[in-house]
Short mmCIF file of C-alpha atoms in Angstrom, two decimals:
data_model
loop_
_atom_site.label_atom_id
_atom_site.label_comp_id
_atom_site.label_asym_id
_atom_site.label_seq_id
_atom_site.Cartn_x
_atom_site.Cartn_y
_atom_site.Cartn_z
CA MET A 8 90.28 99.27 50.56
CA THR A 9 92.35 97.56 48.48
CA THR A 10 95.63 99.18 47.02
CA SER A 11 97.19 98.23 43.67
CA PRO A 12 100.80 96.48 43.49
CA PRO A 13 103.52 98.92 42.68
CA GLU A 14 104.20 98.40 39.07
CA ALA A 15 107.58 97.08 38.33
CA PRO A 16 110.25 99.09 36.52
CA PRO A 17 110.66 98.98 32.85
CA THR A 18 112.51 96.66 31.39
CA PRO A 19 116.14 97.42 29.93
CA GLU A 20 114.39 96.60 26.49
CA VAL A 21 111.42 99.17 27.29
CA VAL A 22 114.08 101.90 28.21
CA ALA A 23 116.11 101.60 25.02
CA ALA A 24 112.90 102.12 23.20
CA LEU A 25 111.80 104.96 24.85
CA LYS A 26 115.36 106.80 24.25
CA ARG A 27 115.12 105.99 20.45
CA TYR A 28 111.53 107.17 20.40
CA ARG A 29 112.26 110.38 22.35
CA VAL A 30 115.05 110.74 19.74
CA GLY A 31 112.92 110.45 17.10
CA ALA A 32 110.28 112.34 18.12
CA TRP A 33 112.64 115.54 18.43
CA VAL A 34 113.84 114.71 15.41
CA VAL A 35 110.44 115.19 14.00
CA GLY A 36 108.86 118.04 15.64
CA VAL A 37 112.07 119.90 14.38
CA GLY A 38 111.65 118.96 11.01
CA LEU A 39 108.06 119.62 10.88
CA LEU A 40 108.60 123.17 12.64
CA VAL A 41 111.62 124.04 10.08
CA LEU A 42 108.87 122.86 7.54
CA VAL A 43 106.38 124.80 8.51
CA LEU A 44 107.66 127.90 10.18
CA ILE A 45 110.56 128.60 7.66
CA GLY A 46 109.63 126.37 4.67
CA MET A 47 105.98 127.18 4.31
CA PRO A 48 106.34 131.15 4.63
CA LEU A 49 109.36 130.77 2.11
CA LYS A 50 107.27 129.19 -0.19
CA TYR A 51 104.04 131.15 -0.21
CA LEU A 52 105.64 134.82 0.74
CA ALA A 53 108.59 134.39 -1.22
CA GLY A 54 107.85 132.39 -3.92
CA ASP A 55 111.08 130.14 -2.98
CA GLY A 56 109.99 126.83 -2.56
CA THR A 57 113.64 125.35 -2.17
CA VAL A 58 113.24 124.56 1.57
CA VAL A 59 109.67 122.84 1.41
CA ALA A 60 111.58 121.00 -1.92
CA ILE A 61 114.20 119.53 0.78
CA VAL A 62 112.69 119.27 4.00
CA GLY A 63 109.47 117.68 2.92
CA PRO A 64 110.48 114.65 1.57
CA VAL A 65 113.01 114.07 4.58
CA HIS A 66 110.13 114.98 7.22
CA GLY A 67 108.51 112.22 5.37
CA PHE A 68 110.77 109.94 5.07
CA LEU A 69 111.82 110.63 8.87
CA TYR A 70 107.94 110.48 10.18
CA MET A 71 108.15 106.80 8.55
CA GLY A 72 110.96 106.25 11.03
CA TYR A 73 108.52 107.84 14.05
CA LEU A 74 106.22 105.68 13.27
CA LEU A 75 108.17 102.22 13.74
CA LEU A 76 109.52 103.85 16.90
CA THR A 77 106.43 104.63 18.13
CA ALA A 78 105.02 101.03 17.34
CA ASP A 79 108.19 99.29 18.90
CA LEU A 80 107.79 101.39 21.92
CA ALA A 81 103.91 100.66 21.81
CA TYR A 82 104.68 96.92 21.55
CA ARG A 83 107.26 96.61 24.26
CA ASP A 84 105.42 98.63 26.52
CA ARG A 85 102.30 96.84 25.98
CA TRP A 86 100.44 100.19 25.27
CA PRO A 87 96.55 99.99 24.08
CA VAL A 88 95.98 100.68 20.02
CA GLY A 89 94.14 104.03 20.71
CA ARG A 90 96.87 105.39 23.13
CA ALA A 91 99.50 104.24 19.92
CA VAL A 92 97.54 105.98 17.20
CA LEU A 93 97.29 108.90 19.01
CA VAL A 94 100.76 109.03 19.77
CA ALA A 95 101.52 107.90 16.33
CA LEU A 96 99.20 110.99 15.02
CA ALA A 97 101.13 113.82 17.67
CA GLY A 98 104.02 113.75 14.49
CA THR A 99 101.75 115.34 12.27
CA ILE A 100 101.01 118.69 14.03
CA PRO A 101 103.78 121.53 14.71
CA PHE A 102 104.56 121.44 18.54
CA VAL A 103 102.45 118.15 19.34
CA SER A 104 105.56 115.47 19.27
CA PHE A 105 107.10 117.57 21.90
CA VAL A 106 104.28 117.25 24.28
CA ALA A 107 103.09 113.83 23.03
CA GLU A 108 106.95 112.89 23.81
CA ARG A 109 107.01 114.39 27.65
CA ARG A 110 103.61 113.25 28.47
CA ILE A 111 104.73 109.33 27.07
CA THR A 112 107.63 109.62 28.38
CA ARG A 113 107.04 110.64 31.81
CA PRO A 114 105.80 107.62 33.81
CA LEU A 115 108.45 105.79 32.11
CA ARG A 116 111.09 108.25 33.14
CA ASP A 117 110.01 107.94 37.01
CA ALA A 118 110.10 104.34 36.77
CA ALA A 119 113.55 104.01 35.58
#
């Protein structure tokens, strides 16, 4: 029976990228929730598109940053391309960015 060698702890660069990614994932997730749970009902039920007009572009800008943070973490931790794409897409579905953040960062948090 063979056993795989234990994984090395993440490098300081990976840990720093992980922290940046976690903050970005939460910011994008909260922005998307505000847009979907507050802005969209106000726009379509109350006829007031102010929140969507403000939060929509801000969320789009923040999502671009989230993509960069995801790419940075994926590069530093040497993720497969498919994993990086799935994590990047997680920022487009409400609540999923929170789930992805926990799932993706768990092995790194445990090792750190």
